[in-house]
mmCIF file of C-alpha atoms in Angstrom:
data_model
loop_
_atom_site.group_PDB
_atom_site.id
_atom_site.type_symbol
_atom_site.label_atom_id
_atom_site.label_comp_id
_atom_site.label_asym_id
_atom_site.label_seq_id
_atom_site.Cartn_x
_atom_site.Cartn_y
_atom_site.Cartn_z
ATOM 1 C CA VAL A 1 26.397 -9.531 -0.308
ATOM 2 C CA SER A 2 23.097 -11.396 0.164
ATOM 3 C CA THR A 3 22.178 -10.995 -3.453
ATOM 4 C CA LEU A 4 25.583 -12.473 -4.519
ATOM 5 C CA SER A 5 25.098 -15.363 -2.064
ATOM 6 C CA LYS A 6 21.651 -16.046 -3.642
ATOM 7 C CA VAL A 7 23.089 -16.055 -7.110
ATOM 8 C CA GLU A 8 25.929 -18.379 -6.055
ATOM 9 C CA ASN A 9 23.468 -20.796 -4.542
ATOM 10 C CA ASP A 10 21.103 -20.730 -7.577
ATOM 11 C CA GLN A 11 18.286 -19.175 -5.629
ATOM 12 C CA MET A 12 18.003 -16.231 -7.980
ATOM 13 C CA SER A 13 19.239 -14.932 -11.252
ATOM 14 C CA LEU A 14 20.791 -11.469 -11.817
ATOM 15 C CA THR A 15 18.764 -8.760 -13.454
ATOM 16 C CA TYR A 16 20.283 -6.151 -15.773
ATOM 17 C CA ASP A 17 20.166 -3.639 -12.900
ATOM 18 C CA LYS A 18 21.999 -5.968 -10.530
ATOM 19 C CA LEU A 19 24.670 -6.749 -13.162
ATOM 20 C CA LEU A 20 25.162 -3.181 -13.628
ATOM 21 C CA GLN A 21 25.569 -2.529 -9.870
ATOM 22 C CA ILE A 22 28.124 -5.258 -9.595
ATOM 23 C CA SER A 23 30.131 -4.090 -12.566
ATOM 24 C CA GLU A 24 29.998 -0.471 -11.235
ATOM 25 C CA GLY A 25 31.104 -1.864 -7.805
ATOM 26 C CA LEU A 26 34.143 -3.391 -9.484
ATOM 27 C CA GLY A 27 34.868 -0.139 -11.219
ATOM 28 C CA LEU A 28 34.172 -1.718 -14.687
ATOM 29 C CA SER A 29 31.681 -0.896 -17.394
ATOM 30 C CA LEU A 30 29.103 -3.590 -17.938
ATOM 31 C CA ALA A 31 30.765 -4.494 -21.350
ATOM 32 C CA GLU A 32 34.220 -4.834 -19.523
ATOM 33 C CA PHE A 33 32.571 -7.001 -16.801
ATOM 34 C CA LEU A 34 30.934 -9.331 -19.226
ATOM 35 C CA SER A 35 33.861 -9.611 -21.558
ATOM 36 C CA PRO A 36 35.709 -12.954 -21.287
ATOM 37 C CA ASP A 37 39.070 -11.260 -22.387
ATOM 38 C CA HIS A 38 39.063 -8.449 -19.752
ATOM 39 C CA PRO A 39 41.877 -9.112 -17.293
ATOM 40 C CA GLU A 40 39.692 -8.044 -14.284
ATOM 41 C CA SER A 41 36.797 -10.357 -15.343
ATOM 42 C CA THR A 42 38.979 -13.420 -15.872
ATOM 43 C CA GLY A 43 39.603 -15.306 -12.751
ATOM 44 C CA LEU A 44 36.626 -14.092 -10.807
ATOM 45 C CA ALA A 45 35.220 -17.546 -10.438
ATOM 46 C CA ARG A 46 37.746 -19.978 -12.008
ATOM 47 C CA ARG A 47 38.495 -23.146 -10.238
ATOM 48 C CA SER A 48 40.422 -26.380 -11.107
ATOM 49 C CA ILE A 49 40.626 -29.522 -9.053
ATOM 50 C CA ASN A 50 43.393 -31.902 -9.654
ATOM 51 C CA ARG A 51 43.115 -35.541 -8.593
ATOM 52 C CA LYS A 52 46.130 -37.880 -8.515
ATOM 53 C CA GLU A 53 47.757 -38.188 -11.792
ATOM 54 C CA ASP A 54 45.453 -35.575 -13.392
ATOM 55 C CA GLY A 55 47.211 -33.258 -15.812
ATOM 56 C CA LEU A 56 49.208 -33.127 -18.891
ATOM 57 C CA ARG A 57 52.306 -35.249 -18.789
ATOM 58 C CA GLN A 58 55.386 -34.349 -20.799
ATOM 59 C CA THR A 59 58.695 -36.241 -20.736
ATOM 60 C CA THR A 60 62.040 -34.773 -21.779
ATOM 61 C CA PRO A 61 65.507 -36.182 -21.317
ATOM 62 C CA ASN A 62 66.003 -34.270 -18.048
ATOM 63 C CA TYR A 63 62.567 -34.003 -16.549
ATOM 64 C CA ASP A 64 59.219 -35.702 -16.312
ATOM 65 C CA TYR A 65 56.635 -32.878 -16.171
ATOM 66 C CA LEU A 66 53.033 -33.206 -14.989
ATOM 67 C CA TYR A 67 51.292 -29.861 -15.751
ATOM 68 C CA LEU A 68 48.374 -29.249 -13.386
ATOM 69 C CA SER A 69 45.180 -27.269 -13.881
ATOM 70 C CA THR A 70 45.299 -27.526 -17.596
ATOM 71 C CA ASP A 71 41.539 -27.154 -17.854
ATOM 72 C CA ILE A 72 42.006 -23.408 -17.203
ATOM 73 C CA THR A 73 43.172 -21.323 -20.109
ATOM 74 C CA LYS A 74 45.042 -17.971 -20.101
ATOM 75 C CA LYS A 75 46.318 -18.507 -16.586
ATOM 76 C CA ARG A 76 49.303 -16.600 -15.375
ATOM 77 C CA MET A 77 50.702 -19.225 -12.972
ATOM 78 C CA ILE A 78 51.578 -22.622 -14.337
ATOM 79 C CA PRO A 79 51.788 -25.333 -11.511
ATOM 80 C CA VAL A 80 53.995 -28.225 -12.565
ATOM 81 C CA LEU A 81 55.010 -31.395 -10.688
ATOM 82 C CA THR A 82 58.494 -32.278 -12.013
ATOM 83 C CA ARG A 83 60.473 -35.487 -11.508
ATOM 84 C CA ILE A 84 64.194 -34.422 -12.043
ATOM 85 C CA ARG A 85 66.296 -37.234 -13.651
ATOM 86 C CA ALA A 86 69.257 -35.175 -14.808
ATOM 87 C CA ARG A 87 72.363 -36.055 -12.768
ATOM 88 C CA SER A 88 74.950 -33.563 -14.068
ATOM 89 C CA LEU A 89 75.037 -30.242 -15.628
ATOM 90 C CA ALA A 90 77.198 -31.670 -18.482
ATOM 91 C CA SER A 91 74.527 -34.193 -19.370
ATOM 92 C CA PHE A 92 71.733 -31.635 -18.932
ATOM 93 C CA GLY A 93 72.828 -29.438 -21.914
ATOM 94 C CA PRO A 94 72.316 -25.785 -22.370
ATOM 95 C CA LEU A 95 70.592 -23.794 -19.552
ATOM 96 C CA VAL A 96 66.767 -23.264 -19.970
ATOM 97 C CA ARG A 97 65.315 -19.755 -20.271
ATOM 98 C CA HIS A 98 61.688 -18.522 -20.646
ATOM 99 C CA SER A 99 59.723 -15.464 -19.687
ATOM 100 C CA GLY A 100 58.523 -14.873 -16.187
ATOM 101 C CA GLU A 101 59.487 -16.127 -12.823
ATOM 102 C CA GLU A 102 59.292 -19.497 -10.996
ATOM 103 C CA PHE A 103 59.155 -20.847 -7.519
ATOM 104 C CA ILE A 104 60.556 -24.404 -6.991
ATOM 105 C CA PHE A 105 59.750 -26.410 -3.818
ATOM 106 C CA VAL A 106 61.527 -29.719 -3.183
ATOM 107 C CA LEU A 107 59.036 -32.432 -2.279
ATOM 108 C CA GLU A 108 61.340 -35.420 -2.396
ATOM 109 C CA GLY A 109 65.131 -35.792 -2.742
ATOM 110 C CA ALA A 110 67.680 -33.144 -3.229
ATOM 111 C CA ILE A 111 68.496 -30.924 -6.161
ATOM 112 C CA GLU A 112 71.258 -28.612 -7.224
ATOM 113 C CA VAL A 113 70.021 -25.346 -8.828
ATOM 114 C CA HIS A 114 72.301 -23.856 -11.489
ATOM 115 C CA THR A 115 71.744 -20.420 -12.793
ATOM 116 C CA GLU A 116 73.968 -18.100 -15.121
ATOM 117 C CA HIS A 117 74.387 -15.384 -12.442
ATOM 118 C CA TYR A 118 74.781 -17.249 -9.237
ATOM 119 C CA GLN A 119 76.782 -20.182 -7.805
ATOM 120 C CA PRO A 120 74.914 -23.540 -7.670
ATOM 121 C CA ILE A 121 72.915 -24.083 -4.507
ATOM 122 C CA ARG A 122 71.777 -27.358 -3.044
ATOM 123 C CA LEU A 123 68.126 -27.600 -1.948
ATOM 124 C CA ASP A 124 66.865 -30.613 0.149
ATOM 125 C CA THR A 125 63.352 -31.760 0.800
ATOM 126 C CA GLY A 126 61.274 -28.922 2.238
ATOM 127 C CA GLU A 127 63.538 -26.175 0.839
ATOM 128 C CA SER A 128 62.730 -23.789 -2.101
ATOM 129 C CA THR A 129 63.953 -21.084 -4.361
ATOM 130 C CA TYR A 130 62.334 -18.239 -6.429
ATOM 131 C CA ILE A 131 64.151 -17.201 -9.661
ATOM 132 C CA ASP A 132 63.832 -15.045 -12.672
ATOM 133 C CA SER A 133 63.094 -17.570 -15.414
ATOM 134 C CA ALA A 134 64.699 -15.339 -18.094
ATOM 135 C CA MET A 135 68.063 -16.136 -16.422
ATOM 136 C CA GLY A 136 69.402 -19.406 -17.787
ATOM 137 C CA HIS A 137 68.696 -22.186 -15.193
ATOM 138 C CA ALA A 138 68.812 -25.992 -14.662
ATOM 139 C CA TYR A 139 67.798 -28.332 -11.914
ATOM 140 C CA ILE A 140 69.886 -31.415 -11.267
ATOM 141 C CA SER A 141 69.035 -34.315 -8.996
ATOM 142 C CA VAL A 142 71.844 -34.819 -6.540
ATOM 143 C CA GLY A 143 70.385 -37.204 -3.920
ATOM 144 C CA ASP A 144 69.643 -40.941 -4.021
ATOM 145 C CA GLY A 145 67.235 -41.417 -6.978
ATOM 146 C CA ASP A 146 65.253 -38.839 -8.796
ATOM 147 C CA ALA A 147 64.045 -35.724 -7.107
ATOM 148 C CA LEU A 148 60.457 -34.409 -7.099
ATOM 149 C CA VAL A 149 59.709 -30.710 -7.012
ATOM 150 C CA LEU A 150 56.562 -28.639 -7.295
ATOM 151 C CA GLY A 151 57.208 -25.610 -9.530
ATOM 152 C CA VAL A 152 55.117 -22.646 -10.194
ATOM 153 C CA CYS A 153 55.924 -20.559 -13.260
ATOM 154 C CA SER A 154 54.405 -17.165 -13.683
ATOM 155 C CA SER A 155 54.294 -14.587 -16.429
ATOM 156 C CA PRO A 156 52.178 -11.559 -17.468
ATOM 157 C CA HIS A 157 51.727 -13.484 -20.757
ATOM 158 C CA PRO A 158 48.478 -15.462 -20.821
ATOM 159 C CA ASN A 159 49.944 -18.192 -22.948
ATOM 160 C CA LEU A 160 52.862 -19.194 -20.805
ATOM 161 C CA GLN A 161 51.715 -22.799 -20.694
ATOM 162 C CA SER A 162 51.746 -23.225 -24.466
ATOM 163 C CA THR A 163 55.234 -21.525 -24.527
ATOM 164 C CA LEU A 164 56.573 -23.946 -21.924
ATOM 165 C CA LEU A 165 55.162 -26.955 -23.643
ATOM 166 C CA ASN A 166 56.608 -25.914 -26.982
ATOM 167 C CA LEU A 167 60.002 -24.931 -25.481
ATOM 168 C CA PHE A 168 60.431 -28.282 -23.707
ATOM 169 C CA ALA A 169 58.960 -30.253 -26.687
ATOM 170 C CA GLN A 170 61.896 -29.067 -28.705
ATOM 171 C CA THR A 171 64.416 -30.429 -26.126
ATOM 172 C CA GLU A 172 62.920 -33.995 -26.394
#
Protein backbone atom coordinates (compact mmCIF):
# COMPACT_ATOMS: atom_id res chain seq x y z
CA VAL A 1 0.00 0.00 0.00
CA SER A 2 2.78 2.43 0.82
CA THR A 3 4.44 1.71 -2.53
CA LEU A 4 1.21 2.43 -4.40
CA SER A 5 0.78 5.64 -2.43
CA LYS A 6 4.30 6.75 -3.37
CA VAL A 7 3.63 5.97 -7.05
CA GLU A 8 0.32 7.88 -6.99
CA ASN A 9 2.10 10.90 -5.45
CA ASP A 10 4.98 10.82 -7.98
CA GLN A 11 7.49 9.97 -5.28
CA MET A 12 8.71 6.83 -7.05
CA SER A 13 8.36 4.89 -10.29
CA LEU A 14 7.43 1.23 -10.46
CA THR A 15 10.11 -1.30 -11.26
CA TYR A 16 9.42 -4.41 -13.29
CA ASP A 17 9.32 -6.46 -10.06
CA LYS A 18 6.75 -4.13 -8.49
CA LEU A 19 4.59 -4.17 -11.65
CA LEU A 20 4.74 -7.97 -11.56
CA GLN A 21 3.68 -8.01 -7.87
CA ILE A 22 0.72 -5.72 -8.56
CA SER A 23 -0.46 -7.74 -11.57
CA GLU A 24 -0.17 -11.00 -9.58
CA GLY A 25 -2.06 -9.38 -6.70
CA LEU A 26 -4.87 -8.58 -9.11
CA GLY A 27 -4.83 -12.11 -10.51
CA LEU A 28 -3.61 -10.97 -13.94
CA SER A 29 -0.60 -11.72 -16.07
CA LEU A 30 1.66 -8.72 -16.60
CA ALA A 31 0.56 -8.59 -20.26
CA GLU A 32 -3.12 -8.53 -19.20
CA PHE A 33 -2.41 -5.86 -16.57
CA LEU A 34 -0.65 -3.58 -19.06
CA SER A 35 -3.11 -4.20 -21.91
CA PRO A 36 -5.42 -1.20 -22.43
CA ASP A 37 -8.14 -3.47 -23.85
CA HIS A 38 -8.32 -5.90 -20.93
CA PRO A 39 -11.63 -5.43 -19.04
CA GLU A 40 -9.99 -5.63 -15.61
CA SER A 41 -7.31 -3.09 -16.52
CA THR A 42 -9.68 -0.49 -17.96
CA GLY A 43 -11.20 1.65 -15.31
CA LEU A 44 -8.52 1.16 -12.68
CA ALA A 45 -7.70 4.84 -12.70
CA ARG A 46 -10.12 6.60 -15.06
CA ARG A 47 -11.75 9.84 -14.02
CA SER A 48 -13.85 12.48 -15.71
CA ILE A 49 -14.87 15.85 -14.34
CA ASN A 50 -17.89 17.64 -15.77
CA ARG A 51 -18.20 21.38 -15.35
CA LYS A 52 -21.45 23.20 -16.09
CA GLU A 53 -22.42 22.79 -19.73
CA ASP A 54 -19.50 20.40 -20.41
CA GLY A 55 -20.43 17.46 -22.56
CA LEU A 56 -21.74 16.57 -25.97
CA ARG A 57 -25.07 18.19 -26.80
CA GLN A 58 -27.54 16.46 -29.11
CA THR A 59 -31.00 17.73 -29.97
CA THR A 60 -33.88 15.59 -31.24
CA PRO A 61 -37.56 16.48 -31.69
CA ASN A 62 -38.41 14.95 -28.27
CA TYR A 63 -35.30 15.52 -26.17
CA ASP A 64 -32.28 17.77 -25.66
CA TYR A 65 -29.42 15.52 -24.55
CA LEU A 66 -26.21 16.52 -22.79
CA TYR A 67 -23.93 13.47 -22.75
CA LEU A 68 -21.52 13.70 -19.82
CA SER A 69 -17.99 12.28 -19.35
CA THR A 70 -17.46 11.97 -23.10
CA ASP A 71 -13.69 12.11 -22.58
CA ILE A 72 -13.76 8.50 -21.35
CA THR A 73 -14.03 5.90 -24.08
CA LYS A 74 -15.36 2.35 -23.86
CA LYS A 75 -17.36 3.09 -20.72
CA ARG A 76 -20.26 0.89 -19.75
CA MET A 77 -22.34 3.60 -18.12
CA ILE A 78 -23.49 6.60 -20.13
CA PRO A 79 -24.62 9.54 -17.97
CA VAL A 80 -26.98 11.90 -19.80
CA LEU A 81 -28.81 15.04 -18.72
CA THR A 82 -32.00 15.15 -20.76
CA ARG A 83 -34.50 17.95 -21.16
CA ILE A 84 -37.80 16.33 -22.15
CA ARG A 85 -39.89 18.43 -24.54
CA ALA A 86 -42.32 15.80 -25.84
CA ARG A 87 -45.87 16.41 -24.55
CA SER A 88 -47.77 13.37 -25.83
CA LEU A 89 -47.08 9.82 -26.88
CA ALA A 90 -48.79 10.49 -30.22
CA SER A 91 -46.34 13.29 -31.04
CA PHE A 92 -43.39 11.27 -29.67
CA GLY A 93 -43.53 8.62 -32.39
CA PRO A 94 -42.40 5.01 -32.06
CA LEU A 95 -41.04 3.82 -28.72
CA VAL A 96 -37.25 3.79 -28.45
CA ARG A 97 -35.21 0.61 -27.85
CA HIS A 98 -31.51 -0.03 -27.37
CA SER A 99 -29.31 -2.54 -25.60
CA GLY A 100 -28.75 -2.44 -21.86
CA GLU A 101 -30.58 -0.89 -18.95
CA GLU A 102 -31.26 2.65 -17.81
CA PHE A 103 -31.94 4.55 -14.64
CA ILE A 104 -33.89 7.82 -14.87
CA PHE A 105 -34.05 10.34 -12.00
CA VAL A 106 -36.35 13.37 -12.34
CA LEU A 107 -34.48 16.58 -11.44
CA GLU A 108 -37.16 19.10 -12.48
CA GLY A 109 -40.78 18.82 -13.49
CA ALA A 110 -42.82 15.67 -13.98
CA ILE A 111 -42.70 12.93 -16.60
CA GLU A 112 -44.78 10.02 -17.74
CA VAL A 113 -42.84 6.84 -18.51
CA HIS A 114 -44.36 4.73 -21.28
CA THR A 115 -43.12 1.18 -21.88
CA GLU A 116 -44.42 -1.62 -24.06
CA HIS A 117 -45.02 -4.07 -21.17
CA TYR A 118 -46.31 -1.84 -18.36
CA GLN A 119 -48.94 0.80 -17.76
CA PRO A 120 -47.60 4.37 -17.95
CA ILE A 121 -46.34 5.79 -14.65
CA ARG A 122 -45.93 9.38 -13.54
CA LEU A 123 -42.70 10.46 -11.86
CA ASP A 124 -42.34 13.79 -10.11
CA THR A 125 -39.18 15.64 -9.04
CA GLY A 126 -37.04 13.38 -6.86
CA GLU A 127 -38.55 10.13 -8.17
CA SER A 128 -36.91 7.56 -10.42
CA THR A 129 -37.28 4.38 -12.42
CA TYR A 130 -34.98 1.61 -13.65
CA ILE A 131 -35.90 -0.21 -16.86
CA ASP A 132 -34.63 -2.69 -19.41
CA SER A 133 -33.74 -0.47 -22.39
CA ALA A 134 -34.46 -3.23 -24.92
CA MET A 135 -38.13 -2.80 -23.97
CA GLY A 136 -39.70 -0.02 -26.03
CA HIS A 137 -39.89 3.17 -23.96
CA ALA A 138 -40.61 6.90 -24.10
CA TYR A 139 -40.50 9.76 -21.61
CA ILE A 140 -43.13 12.50 -21.90
CA SER A 141 -43.14 15.80 -19.97
CA VAL A 142 -46.49 16.16 -18.16
CA GLY A 143 -45.88 19.09 -15.82
CA ASP A 144 -45.63 22.81 -16.44
CA GLY A 145 -42.83 23.30 -18.94
CA ASP A 146 -40.12 20.84 -19.90
CA ALA A 147 -38.84 18.22 -17.49
CA LEU A 148 -35.15 17.62 -16.72
CA VAL A 149 -33.91 14.13 -15.90
CA LEU A 150 -30.57 12.52 -15.21
CA GLY A 151 -30.34 9.23 -17.03
CA VAL A 152 -27.66 6.58 -16.76
CA CYS A 153 -27.67 3.99 -19.53
CA SER A 154 -25.56 0.88 -19.12
CA SER A 155 -24.61 -2.03 -21.33
CA PRO A 156 -21.95 -4.72 -21.46
CA HIS A 157 -21.10 -3.36 -24.92
CA PRO A 158 -18.24 -0.83 -24.66
CA ASN A 159 -19.52 1.32 -27.56
CA LEU A 160 -22.95 2.11 -26.10
CA GLN A 161 -22.42 5.87 -26.34
CA SER A 162 -21.78 5.67 -30.10
CA THR A 163 -24.81 3.42 -30.50
CA LEU A 164 -27.03 5.91 -28.64
CA LEU A 165 -25.69 8.88 -30.57
CA ASN A 166 -26.33 7.13 -33.90
CA LEU A 167 -29.75 5.87 -32.82
CA PHE A 168 -30.97 9.30 -31.79
CA ALA A 169 -29.30 11.08 -34.73
CA GLN A 170 -31.61 9.04 -36.98
CA THR A 171 -34.67 10.46 -35.17
CA GLU A 172 -33.68 14.10 -35.79
